[in-house]
mmCIF file of C-alpha atoms and ligand atoms in Angstrom:
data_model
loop_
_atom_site.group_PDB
_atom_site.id
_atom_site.type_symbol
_atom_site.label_atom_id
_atom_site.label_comp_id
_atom_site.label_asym_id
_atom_site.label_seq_id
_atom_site.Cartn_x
_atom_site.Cartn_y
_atom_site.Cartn_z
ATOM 1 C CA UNK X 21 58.453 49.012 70.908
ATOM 2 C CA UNK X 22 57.429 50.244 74.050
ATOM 3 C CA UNK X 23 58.217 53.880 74.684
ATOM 4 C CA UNK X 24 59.923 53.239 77.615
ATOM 5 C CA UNK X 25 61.945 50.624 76.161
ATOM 6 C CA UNK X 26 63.744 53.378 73.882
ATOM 7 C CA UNK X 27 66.691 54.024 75.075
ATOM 8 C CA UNK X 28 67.025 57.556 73.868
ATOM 9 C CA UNK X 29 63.000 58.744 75.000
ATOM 10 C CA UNK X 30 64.548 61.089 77.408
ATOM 11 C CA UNK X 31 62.333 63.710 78.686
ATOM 12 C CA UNK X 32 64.104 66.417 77.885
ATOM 13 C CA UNK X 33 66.903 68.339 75.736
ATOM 14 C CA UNK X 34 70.514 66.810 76.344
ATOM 15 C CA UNK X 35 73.873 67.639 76.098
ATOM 16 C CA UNK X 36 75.539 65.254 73.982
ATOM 17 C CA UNK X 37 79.251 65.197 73.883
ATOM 18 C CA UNK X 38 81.112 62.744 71.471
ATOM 19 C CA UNK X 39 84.733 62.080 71.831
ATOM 20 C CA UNK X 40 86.659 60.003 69.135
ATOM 21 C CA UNK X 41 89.794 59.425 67.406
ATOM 22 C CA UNK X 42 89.618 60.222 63.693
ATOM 23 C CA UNK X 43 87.618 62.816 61.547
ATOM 24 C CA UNK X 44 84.573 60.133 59.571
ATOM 25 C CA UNK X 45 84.835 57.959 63.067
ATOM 26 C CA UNK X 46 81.358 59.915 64.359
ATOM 27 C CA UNK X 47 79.714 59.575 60.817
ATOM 28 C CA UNK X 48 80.597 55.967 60.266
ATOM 29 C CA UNK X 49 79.967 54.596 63.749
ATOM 30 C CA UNK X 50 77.122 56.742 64.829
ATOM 31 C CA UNK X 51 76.115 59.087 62.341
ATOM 32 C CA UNK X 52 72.425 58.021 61.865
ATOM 33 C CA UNK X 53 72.151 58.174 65.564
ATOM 34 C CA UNK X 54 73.638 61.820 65.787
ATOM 35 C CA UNK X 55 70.961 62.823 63.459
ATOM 36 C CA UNK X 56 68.353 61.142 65.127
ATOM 37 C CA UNK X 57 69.627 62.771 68.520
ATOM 38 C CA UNK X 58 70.014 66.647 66.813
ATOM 39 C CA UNK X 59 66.590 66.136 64.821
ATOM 40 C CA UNK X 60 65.172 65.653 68.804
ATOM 41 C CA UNK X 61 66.483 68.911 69.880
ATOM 42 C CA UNK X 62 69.484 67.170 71.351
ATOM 43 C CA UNK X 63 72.732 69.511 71.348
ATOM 44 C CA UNK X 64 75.323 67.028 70.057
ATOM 45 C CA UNK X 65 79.156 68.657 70.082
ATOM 46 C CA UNK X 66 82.181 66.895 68.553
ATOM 47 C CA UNK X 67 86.090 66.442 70.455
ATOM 48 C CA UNK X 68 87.944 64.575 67.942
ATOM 49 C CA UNK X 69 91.553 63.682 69.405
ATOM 50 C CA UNK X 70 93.518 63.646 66.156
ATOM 51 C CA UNK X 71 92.848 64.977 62.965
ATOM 52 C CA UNK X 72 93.342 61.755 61.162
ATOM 53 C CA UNK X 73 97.134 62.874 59.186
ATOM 54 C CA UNK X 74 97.747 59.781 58.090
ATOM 55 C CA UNK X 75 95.042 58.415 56.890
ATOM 56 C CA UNK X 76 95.950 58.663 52.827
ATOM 57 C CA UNK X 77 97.896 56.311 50.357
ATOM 58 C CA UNK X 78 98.096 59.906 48.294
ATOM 59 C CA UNK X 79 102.469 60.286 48.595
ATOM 60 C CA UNK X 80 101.745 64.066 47.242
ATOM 61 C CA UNK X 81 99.662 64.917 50.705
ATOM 62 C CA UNK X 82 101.718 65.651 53.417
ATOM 63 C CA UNK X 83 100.561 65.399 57.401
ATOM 64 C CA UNK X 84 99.559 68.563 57.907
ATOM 65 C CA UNK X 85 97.650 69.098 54.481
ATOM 66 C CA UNK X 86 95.548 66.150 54.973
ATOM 67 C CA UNK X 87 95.115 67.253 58.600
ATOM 68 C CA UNK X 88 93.686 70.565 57.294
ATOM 69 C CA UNK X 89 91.349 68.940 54.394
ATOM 70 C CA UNK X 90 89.810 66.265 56.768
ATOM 71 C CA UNK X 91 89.132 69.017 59.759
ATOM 72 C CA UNK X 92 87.326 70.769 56.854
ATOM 73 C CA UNK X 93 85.326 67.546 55.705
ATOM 74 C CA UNK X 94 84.721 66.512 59.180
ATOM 75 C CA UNK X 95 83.006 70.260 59.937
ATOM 76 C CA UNK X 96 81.037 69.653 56.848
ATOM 77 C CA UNK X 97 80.126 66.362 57.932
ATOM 78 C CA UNK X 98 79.255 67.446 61.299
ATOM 79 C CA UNK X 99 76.673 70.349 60.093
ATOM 80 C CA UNK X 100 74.975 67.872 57.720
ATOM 81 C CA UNK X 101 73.967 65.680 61.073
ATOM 82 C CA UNK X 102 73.078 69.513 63.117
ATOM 83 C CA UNK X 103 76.008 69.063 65.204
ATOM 84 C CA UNK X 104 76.683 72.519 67.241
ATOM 85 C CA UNK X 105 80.253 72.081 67.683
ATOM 86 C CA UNK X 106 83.247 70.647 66.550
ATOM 87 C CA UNK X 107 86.725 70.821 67.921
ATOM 88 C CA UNK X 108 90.057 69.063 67.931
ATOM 89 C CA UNK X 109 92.899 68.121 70.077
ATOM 90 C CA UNK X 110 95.118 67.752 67.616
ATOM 91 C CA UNK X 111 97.070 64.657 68.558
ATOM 92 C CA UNK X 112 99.101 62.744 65.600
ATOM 93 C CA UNK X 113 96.952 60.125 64.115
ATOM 94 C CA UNK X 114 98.191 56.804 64.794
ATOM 95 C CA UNK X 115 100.212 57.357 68.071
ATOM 96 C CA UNK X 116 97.361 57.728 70.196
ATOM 97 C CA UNK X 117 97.833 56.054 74.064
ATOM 98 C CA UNK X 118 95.650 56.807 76.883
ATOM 99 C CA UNK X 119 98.197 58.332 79.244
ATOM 100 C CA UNK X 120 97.691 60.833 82.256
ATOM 101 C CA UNK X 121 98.365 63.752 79.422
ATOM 102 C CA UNK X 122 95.548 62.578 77.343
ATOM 103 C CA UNK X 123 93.170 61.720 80.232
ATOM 104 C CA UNK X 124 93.579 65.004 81.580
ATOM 105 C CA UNK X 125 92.999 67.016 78.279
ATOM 106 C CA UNK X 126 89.724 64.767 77.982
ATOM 107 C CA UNK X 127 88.972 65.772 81.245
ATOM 108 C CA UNK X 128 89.120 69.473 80.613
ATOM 109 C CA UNK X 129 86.673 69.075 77.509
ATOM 110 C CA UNK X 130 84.310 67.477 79.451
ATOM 111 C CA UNK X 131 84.254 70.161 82.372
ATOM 112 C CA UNK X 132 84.005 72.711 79.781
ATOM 113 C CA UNK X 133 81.157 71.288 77.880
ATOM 114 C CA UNK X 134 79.312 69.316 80.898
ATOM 115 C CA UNK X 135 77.274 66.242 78.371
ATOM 116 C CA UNK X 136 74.363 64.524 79.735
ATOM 117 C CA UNK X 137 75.207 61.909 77.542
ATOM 118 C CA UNK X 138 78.985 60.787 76.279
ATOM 119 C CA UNK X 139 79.354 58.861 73.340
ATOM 120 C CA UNK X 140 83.174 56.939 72.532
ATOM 121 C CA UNK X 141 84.045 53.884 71.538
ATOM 122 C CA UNK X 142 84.892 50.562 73.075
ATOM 123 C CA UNK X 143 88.581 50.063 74.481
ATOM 124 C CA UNK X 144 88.083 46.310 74.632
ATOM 125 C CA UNK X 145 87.546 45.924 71.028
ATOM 126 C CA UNK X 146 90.268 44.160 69.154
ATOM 127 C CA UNK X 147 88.753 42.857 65.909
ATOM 128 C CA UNK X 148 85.503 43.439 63.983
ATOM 129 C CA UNK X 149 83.171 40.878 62.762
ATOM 130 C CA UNK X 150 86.637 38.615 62.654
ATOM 131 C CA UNK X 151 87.445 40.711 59.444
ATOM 132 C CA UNK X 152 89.509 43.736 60.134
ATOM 133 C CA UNK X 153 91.418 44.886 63.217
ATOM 134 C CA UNK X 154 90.459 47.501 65.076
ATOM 135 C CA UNK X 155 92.358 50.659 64.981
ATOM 136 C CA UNK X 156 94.430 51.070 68.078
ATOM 137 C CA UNK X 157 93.658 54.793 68.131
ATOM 138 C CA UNK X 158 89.875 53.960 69.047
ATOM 139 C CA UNK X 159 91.212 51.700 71.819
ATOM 140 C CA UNK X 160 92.992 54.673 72.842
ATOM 141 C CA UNK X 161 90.417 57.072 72.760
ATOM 142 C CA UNK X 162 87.599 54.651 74.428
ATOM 143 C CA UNK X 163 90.067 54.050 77.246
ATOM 144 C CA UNK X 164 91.414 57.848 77.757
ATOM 145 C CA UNK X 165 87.656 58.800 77.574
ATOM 146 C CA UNK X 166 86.071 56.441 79.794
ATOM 147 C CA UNK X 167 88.714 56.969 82.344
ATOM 148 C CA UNK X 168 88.464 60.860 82.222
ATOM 149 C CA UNK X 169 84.452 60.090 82.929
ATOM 150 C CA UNK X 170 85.364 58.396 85.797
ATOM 151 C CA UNK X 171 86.959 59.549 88.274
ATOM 152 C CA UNK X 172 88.929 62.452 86.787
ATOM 153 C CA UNK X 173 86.269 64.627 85.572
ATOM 154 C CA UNK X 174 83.963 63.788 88.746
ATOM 155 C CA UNK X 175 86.067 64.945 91.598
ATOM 156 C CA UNK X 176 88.135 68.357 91.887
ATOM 157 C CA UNK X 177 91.250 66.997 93.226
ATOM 158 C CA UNK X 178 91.888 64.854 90.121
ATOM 159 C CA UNK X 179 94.434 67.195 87.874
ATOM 160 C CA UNK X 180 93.592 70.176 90.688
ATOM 161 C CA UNK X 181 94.968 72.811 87.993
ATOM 162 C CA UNK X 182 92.079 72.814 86.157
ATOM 163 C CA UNK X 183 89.544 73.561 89.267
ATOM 164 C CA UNK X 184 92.345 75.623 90.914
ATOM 165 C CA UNK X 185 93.533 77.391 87.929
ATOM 166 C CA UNK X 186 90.953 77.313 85.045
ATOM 167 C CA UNK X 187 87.835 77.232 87.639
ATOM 168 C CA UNK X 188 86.340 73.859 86.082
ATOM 169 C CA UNK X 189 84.184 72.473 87.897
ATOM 170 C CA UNK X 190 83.871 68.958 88.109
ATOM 171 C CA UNK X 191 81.567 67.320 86.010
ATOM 172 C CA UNK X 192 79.162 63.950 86.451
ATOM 173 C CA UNK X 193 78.297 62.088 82.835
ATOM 174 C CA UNK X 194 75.368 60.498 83.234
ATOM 175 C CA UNK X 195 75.331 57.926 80.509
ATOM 176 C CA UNK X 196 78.059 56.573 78.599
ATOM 177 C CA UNK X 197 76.956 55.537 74.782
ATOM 178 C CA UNK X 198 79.651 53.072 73.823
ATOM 179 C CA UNK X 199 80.103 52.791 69.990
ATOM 180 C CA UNK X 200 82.038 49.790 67.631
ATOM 181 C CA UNK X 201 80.724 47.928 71.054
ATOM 182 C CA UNK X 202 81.687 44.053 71.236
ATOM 183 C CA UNK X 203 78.800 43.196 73.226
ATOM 184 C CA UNK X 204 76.275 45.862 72.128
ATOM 185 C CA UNK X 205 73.125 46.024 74.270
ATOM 186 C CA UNK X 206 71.069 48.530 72.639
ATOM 187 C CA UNK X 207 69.910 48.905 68.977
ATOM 188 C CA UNK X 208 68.798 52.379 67.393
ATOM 189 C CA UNK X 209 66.491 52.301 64.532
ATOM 190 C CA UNK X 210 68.274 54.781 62.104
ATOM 191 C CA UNK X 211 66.404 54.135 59.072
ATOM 192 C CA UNK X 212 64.465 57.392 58.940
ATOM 193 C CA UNK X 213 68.071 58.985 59.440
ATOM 194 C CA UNK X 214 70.189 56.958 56.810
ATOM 195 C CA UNK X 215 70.324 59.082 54.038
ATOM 196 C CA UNK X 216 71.632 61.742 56.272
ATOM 197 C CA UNK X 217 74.197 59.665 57.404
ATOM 198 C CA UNK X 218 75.498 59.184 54.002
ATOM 199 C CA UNK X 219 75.655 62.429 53.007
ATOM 200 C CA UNK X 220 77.393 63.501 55.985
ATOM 201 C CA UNK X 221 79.900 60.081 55.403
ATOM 202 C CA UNK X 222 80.400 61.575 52.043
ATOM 203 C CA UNK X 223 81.558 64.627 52.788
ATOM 204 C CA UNK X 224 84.732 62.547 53.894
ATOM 205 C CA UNK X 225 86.448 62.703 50.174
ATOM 206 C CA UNK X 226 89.668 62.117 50.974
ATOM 207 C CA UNK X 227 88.741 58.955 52.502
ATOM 208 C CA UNK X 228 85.361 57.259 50.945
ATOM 209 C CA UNK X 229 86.866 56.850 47.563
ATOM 210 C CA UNK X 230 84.182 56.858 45.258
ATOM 211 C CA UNK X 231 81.182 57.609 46.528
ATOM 212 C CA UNK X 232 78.197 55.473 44.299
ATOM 213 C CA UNK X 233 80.311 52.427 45.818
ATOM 214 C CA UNK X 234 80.508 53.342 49.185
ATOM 215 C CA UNK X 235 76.475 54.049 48.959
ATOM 216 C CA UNK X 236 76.355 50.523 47.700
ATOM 217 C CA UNK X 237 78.148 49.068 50.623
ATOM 218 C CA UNK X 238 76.378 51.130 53.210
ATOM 219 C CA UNK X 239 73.115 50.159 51.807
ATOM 220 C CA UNK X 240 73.439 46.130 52.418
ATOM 221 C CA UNK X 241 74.067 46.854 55.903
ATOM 222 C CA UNK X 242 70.603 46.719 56.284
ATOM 223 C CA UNK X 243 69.056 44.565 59.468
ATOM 224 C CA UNK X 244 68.764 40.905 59.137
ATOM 225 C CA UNK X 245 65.113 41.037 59.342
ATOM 226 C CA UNK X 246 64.790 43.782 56.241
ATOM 227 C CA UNK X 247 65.739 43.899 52.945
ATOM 228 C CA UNK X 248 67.806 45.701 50.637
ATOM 229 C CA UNK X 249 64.227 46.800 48.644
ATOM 230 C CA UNK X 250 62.620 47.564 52.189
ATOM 231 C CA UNK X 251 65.459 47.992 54.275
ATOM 232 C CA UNK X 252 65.866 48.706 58.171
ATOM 233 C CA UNK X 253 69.136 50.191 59.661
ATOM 234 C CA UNK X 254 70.179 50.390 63.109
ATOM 235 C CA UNK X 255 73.297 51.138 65.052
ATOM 236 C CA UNK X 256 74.509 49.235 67.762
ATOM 237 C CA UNK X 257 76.591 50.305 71.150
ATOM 238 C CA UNK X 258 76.676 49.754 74.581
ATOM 239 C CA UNK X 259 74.967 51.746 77.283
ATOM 240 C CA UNK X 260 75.698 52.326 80.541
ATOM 241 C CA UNK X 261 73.676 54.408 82.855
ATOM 242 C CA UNK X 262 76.082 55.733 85.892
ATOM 243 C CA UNK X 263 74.579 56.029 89.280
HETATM 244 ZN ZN1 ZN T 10 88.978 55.905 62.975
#
């Protein structure tokens, strides 16, 4: 491929913010890529909005127990891939809707941490591959995010209190990486970057079940033009370059 027909040959270190529902939701939808970007000298941080507290069948667990384990697998995760940061706004898993409250609290994280690039996931996504249904949380979060991008985090009159009072200054994203896309318009080779994805996907116990079958699974997600003896891997999302 032509150099400048990668979409991630920027010329220099970026500041890579990823926002997302659920503790495993950067690993599974992006996690190759993450690795590719921190292995570049990107500086990738994590906001996750929940901390995933309902995500077991496991009736001795209770909410705030799992919430602890999977912040703990999702840090693990997250140094695995080189990712500088991880933190959590600690809304309950499931409930998610992108109101103001939400928006605003988005907002704040990205004046704080001021990406070059933002990575969520896409609001317009019902159903995957006509197999499963998407989660409603990563509606949520794709919509709360993308509208804290724009305009909220932009201009200083949007939620004043945090120019006024916490002396954020607004903030312009330059790119938007949209993951789970449903009309993805750029591929990234990850295959140099798989097995680090795994590992950092296993790390998520509490949800991967056993872990020589989930490596089995991964593994035939291989492109259509590879194989599973020489595979390729890629992940897909949707890019949008603000002006
Ligand atoms: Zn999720």
């Amino acid at each position: 491929m032509n150099p400048d027909e990668i979409p991630d040959n920027w010329d220099a270190p970026q500041r890579i913010l990823v926002i997302l529902a659920h503790p495993d939701d950067p690993e599974f939808f992006c996690g190759g890529t993450i690795a590719r970007w921190t292995l570049a000298g990107h500086q990738v941080a994590y906001c996750l909005l929940t901390c995933g507290d309902k995500g077991t069948k496991d009736r001795s667990l209770t909410s705030a127990a799992l919430c602890s384990l999977r912040q703990e697998e999702q840090r693990a995760a997250a140094a695995i891939l080189g990712v500088h940061d991880v933190r959590f706004l600690d809304y309950p898993d499931g409930y998610l809707v992108p109101d103001m409250n939400l928006r605003k609290e988005i907002t704040r994280v990205i004046r704080q941490e001021q990406p070059d690039i933002l990575v969520t996931c896409d609001p317009t996504n019902l159903y995957v591959r006509e197999t499963y249904l998407n989660h409603p949380d990563h509606r949520a979060a794709g919509q709360a995010t993308l509208d804290a991008v724009f305009p909220a985090a932009r201009d200083h009159l949007y939620f004043i209190e945090l120019w006024r009072d916490e002396q954020l200054e607004p903030h312009i994203v330059r790119e938007v990486w949209i993951s789970l896309p449903r009309d993805p318009d750029v591929s990234v080779d990850i295959t140099d970057h798989w097995d680090l994805k795994l590992r950092a996907l296993s790390e998520h116990r509490s949800q991967i079940g056993d872990r020589a079958q989930l490596e089995e699974r991964m593994r035939s997600r291989h492109t259509p033009d590879s194989s599973l003896e020489k595979p390729r891997y890629e992940e897909y999302f949707k890019r949008l370059v603000l002006e």
